[in-house]
Amino acid sequence: MKIIRTENYLEMSVTAGRLLAEKIRSNPSMTLGLATGSTPKGLYEYLIQDHRDNGTSYQQIQSVNLDEYVGLPAQDPNSYHYFMWKNLFDHIDIAGESTHIPNGAAEDLEQECTRYDQLIKEIGGVDLQILGIGQNGHIGFNEPGTPFSSRTHIVTLAENTREANSRFFNSMEEVPKHAITMGITSILESKEIFLLASGEQKAEALSKLLNGEISEAFPASALKQHQNVTIIADKNALKYI
Ligand code: F6R
């Protein structure tokens, strides 16, 4: 795994943004795998600014998001649909029908998982996947113990993940207990992966990822089996490396 160490969150975001915008310009019909959460927000801000300043176009881009909460409709401000439109899609020229996010409000969730896997296959797989990392090593919402063989599936969120994400909700009770997520195999099938991390709260997870063994108890360790992963992280997140 290649590591790019940056000074701080802003430099992490700009570094990832420059690399990504360059890739989009050289392959304007690529499929992007996207993440939500605090980590990629600065990257998305960079892409929006770059779209305005340099005209990088997303008209032929397809996007596939990693995950969505179960039970939250797209218009719920805490849904990942809402997050993606607010923080990226509304500000670039991507076609709405080219953006794909699992439907956490689907009546038949098992069928939704199958549909999502099929869709990823039909659009030819993910060219570049953006990932954040949970303090417990989750990627997407693949919590510790998830089989590496998993594709899109329904998960019960770990209590520490619900706690970490409760900052966006009015109360702990409002934080959904389940989510739909691309699986570890789905993630490993993307041609290239950027893992972003910032801040001391991610330092232990990065240390386990880089120094620990490959184990389903630590989902991100599966990334060691992939040939093209770049970690872009600030010095606080890399403080044990
Ligand atoms: C979000 C996702 C999660 C986050 C992780 C880190 O789509 O897949 O794995 O990347 O929970 O979240 P933040 O960036 O908020 O620290």
Coordinates of C-alpha atoms and ligand atoms in Angstrom, one line a residue:
M1 CA 0.0 0.0 0.0
K2 CA 1.3 3.4 -0.9
I3 CA 1.1 6.1 1.8
I4 CA 0.8 9.8 1.2
R5 CA 1.3 11.7 4.4
T6 CA -0.1 15.2 4.6
E7 CA 0.2 18.0 7.2
N8 CA -3.5 18.3 7.9
Y9 CA -7.1 17.6 6.8
L10 CA -7.0 20.4 4.2
E11 CA -3.9 19.1 2.6
M12 CA -5.3 15.5 2.6
S13 CA -8.4 16.8 0.8
V14 CA -6.5 18.8 -1.8
T15 CA -4.1 16.0 -2.4
A16 CA -6.8 13.4 -3.0
G17 CA -8.8 16.0 -5.0
R18 CA -6.0 16.8 -7.4
L19 CA -5.3 13.1 -8.0
L20 CA -8.9 12.3 -8.5
A21 CA -9.6 15.3 -10.8
E22 CA -6.6 14.3 -12.9
K23 CA -8.0 10.8 -13.3
I24 CA -11.4 12.1 -14.2
R25 CA -9.9 14.4 -16.9
S26 CA -8.0 11.5 -18.4
N27 CA -10.9 9.0 -18.2
P28 CA -14.1 11.1 -18.3
S29 CA -16.4 8.2 -18.3
M30 CA -15.0 6.4 -15.3
T31 CA -17.1 4.9 -12.4
L32 CA -16.4 6.5 -9.1
G33 CA -17.1 4.7 -5.8
L34 CA -18.0 7.3 -3.2
A35 CA -18.2 7.5 0.6
T36 CA -20.0 9.8 3.0
G37 CA -19.0 10.9 6.5
S38 CA -16.7 13.7 7.6
T39 CA -13.6 12.5 5.9
P40 CA -14.4 13.0 2.2
K41 CA -16.2 16.3 2.7
G42 CA -13.1 18.4 2.0
L43 CA -12.3 16.2 -1.1
Y44 CA -15.8 16.9 -2.4
E45 CA -15.3 20.7 -1.8
Y46 CA -12.1 20.5 -3.8
L47 CA -13.9 18.7 -6.7
I48 CA -16.7 21.3 -6.7
Q49 CA -14.2 24.2 -6.8
D50 CA -12.2 22.4 -9.5
H51 CA -15.4 21.9 -11.5
R52 CA -16.1 25.6 -11.3
D53 CA -12.5 26.8 -12.0
N54 CA -11.2 24.2 -14.5
G55 CA -14.4 22.8 -15.9
T56 CA -13.7 19.2 -15.0
S57 CA -16.9 17.5 -16.3
Y58 CA -18.9 14.7 -14.7
Q59 CA -21.4 14.4 -17.6
Q60 CA -20.2 10.9 -18.5
I61 CA -19.3 9.8 -15.0
Q62 CA -21.2 7.1 -13.1
S63 CA -21.1 7.0 -9.3
V64 CA -21.7 4.2 -6.9
N65 CA -22.0 4.9 -3.2
L66 CA -20.9 2.5 -0.6
D67 CA -23.8 2.5 1.8
E68 CA -27.0 3.9 3.2
Y69 CA -28.9 3.7 6.4
V70 CA -31.9 1.4 6.5
G71 CA -35.2 3.1 7.0
L72 CA -34.2 6.6 6.0
P73 CA -35.9 7.9 2.9
A74 CA -33.7 9.9 0.4
Q75 CA -35.1 13.2 1.5
D76 CA -34.2 12.7 5.2
P77 CA -31.3 15.1 6.0
N78 CA -29.4 12.2 7.7
S79 CA -29.7 9.9 4.7
Y80 CA -26.6 9.4 2.6
H81 CA -28.6 10.3 -0.5
Y82 CA -29.2 13.7 1.0
F83 CA -25.5 14.0 2.0
M84 CA -24.3 13.2 -1.5
W85 CA -26.6 15.7 -3.2
K86 CA -25.9 18.5 -0.7
N87 CA -22.1 17.9 -0.6
L88 CA -21.4 17.0 -4.2
F89 CA -24.0 16.2 -6.8
D90 CA -25.9 19.4 -6.6
H91 CA -22.8 21.4 -7.4
I92 CA -21.3 19.4 -10.4
D93 CA -22.7 18.5 -13.8
I94 CA -23.3 14.8 -13.1
A95 CA -26.5 13.3 -14.4
G96 CA -28.9 12.3 -11.6
E97 CA -29.6 8.9 -13.3
S98 CA -25.8 8.2 -13.3
T99 CA -25.6 8.4 -9.5
H100 CA -26.3 5.2 -7.6
I101 CA -26.8 4.8 -3.8
P102 CA -28.4 1.8 -2.2
N103 CA -32.0 2.3 -1.3
G104 CA -32.3 2.0 2.4
A105 CA -36.1 2.5 2.2
A106 CA -36.7 -0.4 -0.2
E107 CA -39.5 -2.7 0.8
D108 CA -37.5 -5.8 0.0
L109 CA -34.0 -5.1 1.3
E110 CA -32.6 -8.5 0.2
Q111 CA -33.8 -7.8 -3.4
E112 CA -32.3 -4.3 -3.1
C113 CA -28.9 -5.9 -2.3
T114 CA -29.1 -8.1 -5.4
R115 CA -30.2 -5.2 -7.5
Y116 CA -27.2 -3.1 -6.4
D117 CA -24.7 -5.9 -7.1
Q118 CA -26.2 -6.4 -10.5
L119 CA -26.1 -2.7 -11.2
I120 CA -22.4 -2.4 -10.3
K121 CA -21.7 -5.4 -12.6
E122 CA -23.7 -3.9 -15.5
I123 CA -21.9 -0.6 -15.3
G124 CA -18.6 -2.4 -15.5
G125 CA -17.4 -2.2 -11.9
V126 CA -15.8 0.6 -10.0
D127 CA -12.7 2.2 -11.4
L128 CA -11.7 4.2 -8.3
Q129 CA -13.2 3.7 -4.8
I130 CA -12.9 6.4 -2.1
L131 CA -13.0 5.0 1.4
G132 CA -12.9 6.4 4.9
I133 CA -12.2 4.1 7.9
G134 CA -14.1 3.6 11.1
Q135 CA -12.2 3.6 14.5
N136 CA -13.1 -0.1 14.6
G137 CA -11.6 -0.7 11.2
H138 CA -14.9 -0.8 9.3
I139 CA -14.9 0.2 5.6
G140 CA -18.3 1.0 4.1
F141 CA -20.5 -0.3 7.0
N142 CA -18.7 -3.7 7.1
E143 CA -18.3 -4.1 10.8
P144 CA -15.7 -6.4 12.5
G145 CA -16.6 -10.0 11.7
T146 CA -18.0 -9.4 8.2
P147 CA -16.9 -12.2 5.9
F148 CA -14.3 -11.0 3.3
S149 CA -16.5 -12.9 0.8
S150 CA -19.4 -10.5 1.3
R151 CA -21.1 -8.5 -1.4
T152 CA -23.9 -5.9 -0.8
H153 CA -25.7 -6.9 2.3
I154 CA -27.7 -5.7 5.3
V155 CA -25.7 -5.0 8.5
T156 CA -26.5 -4.4 12.1
L157 CA -24.4 -1.3 13.0
A158 CA -21.9 -1.7 15.9
E159 CA -22.9 0.3 19.0
N160 CA -19.6 2.3 18.7
T161 CA -20.4 3.1 15.1
R162 CA -23.9 4.4 16.1
E163 CA -22.3 6.4 18.8
A164 CA -19.7 7.9 16.5
N165 CA -22.5 8.8 14.0
S166 CA -24.9 10.1 16.6
R167 CA -23.3 13.5 16.3
F168 CA -25.4 14.1 13.2
F169 CA -28.7 13.1 14.9
N170 CA -30.8 14.8 17.6
S171 CA -30.6 11.7 19.9
M172 CA -29.0 8.3 20.0
E173 CA -32.5 6.7 19.5
E174 CA -32.8 8.3 16.1
V175 CA -29.6 6.7 14.8
P176 CA -30.6 3.8 12.6
K177 CA -29.6 0.3 13.8
H178 CA -29.2 -1.2 10.3
A179 CA -27.6 -0.2 7.1
I180 CA -27.1 -1.6 3.6
T181 CA -23.5 -1.7 2.4
M182 CA -21.3 -2.9 -0.4
G183 CA -19.4 -5.9 0.9
I184 CA -15.7 -6.5 1.3
T185 CA -15.5 -8.4 -2.0
S186 CA -17.5 -5.6 -3.8
I187 CA -14.9 -3.1 -2.5
L188 CA -11.9 -5.3 -3.4
E189 CA -13.2 -5.6 -6.9
S190 CA -12.7 -1.9 -7.6
K191 CA -9.6 -1.3 -9.8
E192 CA -8.1 1.3 -7.5
I193 CA -8.7 2.5 -3.9
F194 CA -8.0 5.7 -2.1
L195 CA -8.4 5.4 1.7
L196 CA -8.6 8.8 3.4
A197 CA -8.0 9.4 7.1
S198 CA -7.6 12.4 9.2
G199 CA -7.1 13.1 12.9
E200 CA -5.7 11.3 16.0
Q201 CA -9.0 9.4 16.4
K202 CA -8.0 7.3 13.4
A203 CA -4.4 6.7 14.4
E204 CA -5.0 3.4 16.1
A205 CA -7.0 2.1 13.2
L206 CA -4.3 3.0 10.7
S207 CA -1.7 1.4 12.9
K208 CA -3.7 -1.8 13.0
L209 CA -4.2 -1.7 9.3
L210 CA -0.5 -1.2 8.5
N211 CA 1.1 -3.2 11.3
G212 CA -1.5 -5.8 12.1
E213 CA -2.5 -9.1 10.5
I214 CA -5.1 -9.7 7.8
S215 CA -8.3 -10.7 9.7
E216 CA -12.1 -10.4 9.4
A217 CA -12.0 -9.0 12.9
F218 CA -10.5 -5.9 11.4
P219 CA -12.3 -5.3 8.0
A220 CA -9.9 -2.8 6.6
S221 CA -7.1 -5.3 6.7
A222 CA -8.7 -6.9 3.6
L223 CA -7.3 -4.0 1.7
K224 CA -3.8 -5.6 2.0
Q225 CA -5.0 -8.2 -0.5
H226 CA -5.6 -5.4 -3.1
Q227 CA -2.8 -4.4 -5.5
N228 CA -3.6 -0.7 -5.9
V229 CA -4.4 1.0 -2.7
T230 CA -3.2 4.5 -1.8
I231 CA -3.7 5.8 1.8
I232 CA -3.9 9.6 1.9
A233 CA -3.8 10.6 5.5
D234 CA -2.6 13.4 7.7
K235 CA 0.2 13.2 10.2
N236 CA -2.1 12.9 13.2
A237 CA -3.8 9.8 11.7
L238 CA -0.4 8.4 10.8
K239 CA 1.2 9.2 14.2
Y240 CA 2.0 5.6 15.0
I241 CA 3.4 4.9 11.5
Ligands
F6R1 C1 -19.4 6.1 4.9 C2 -18.6 4.9 5.2 C3 -17.9 4.8 6.5 C4 -17.1 6.0 6.9 C5 -16.4 5.8 8.2 C6 -15.6 7.0 8.7 O1 -20.0 6.0 3.6 O2 -18.6 4.1 4.4 O3 -17.1 3.6 6.4 O4 -16.1 6.2 5.9 O5 -17.4 5.5 9.2 O6 -16.5 8.1 8.9 P1 -16.0 9.5 9.1 O7 -15.4 10.0 7.8 O8 -17.2 10.3 9.4 O9 -15.0 9.5 10.2

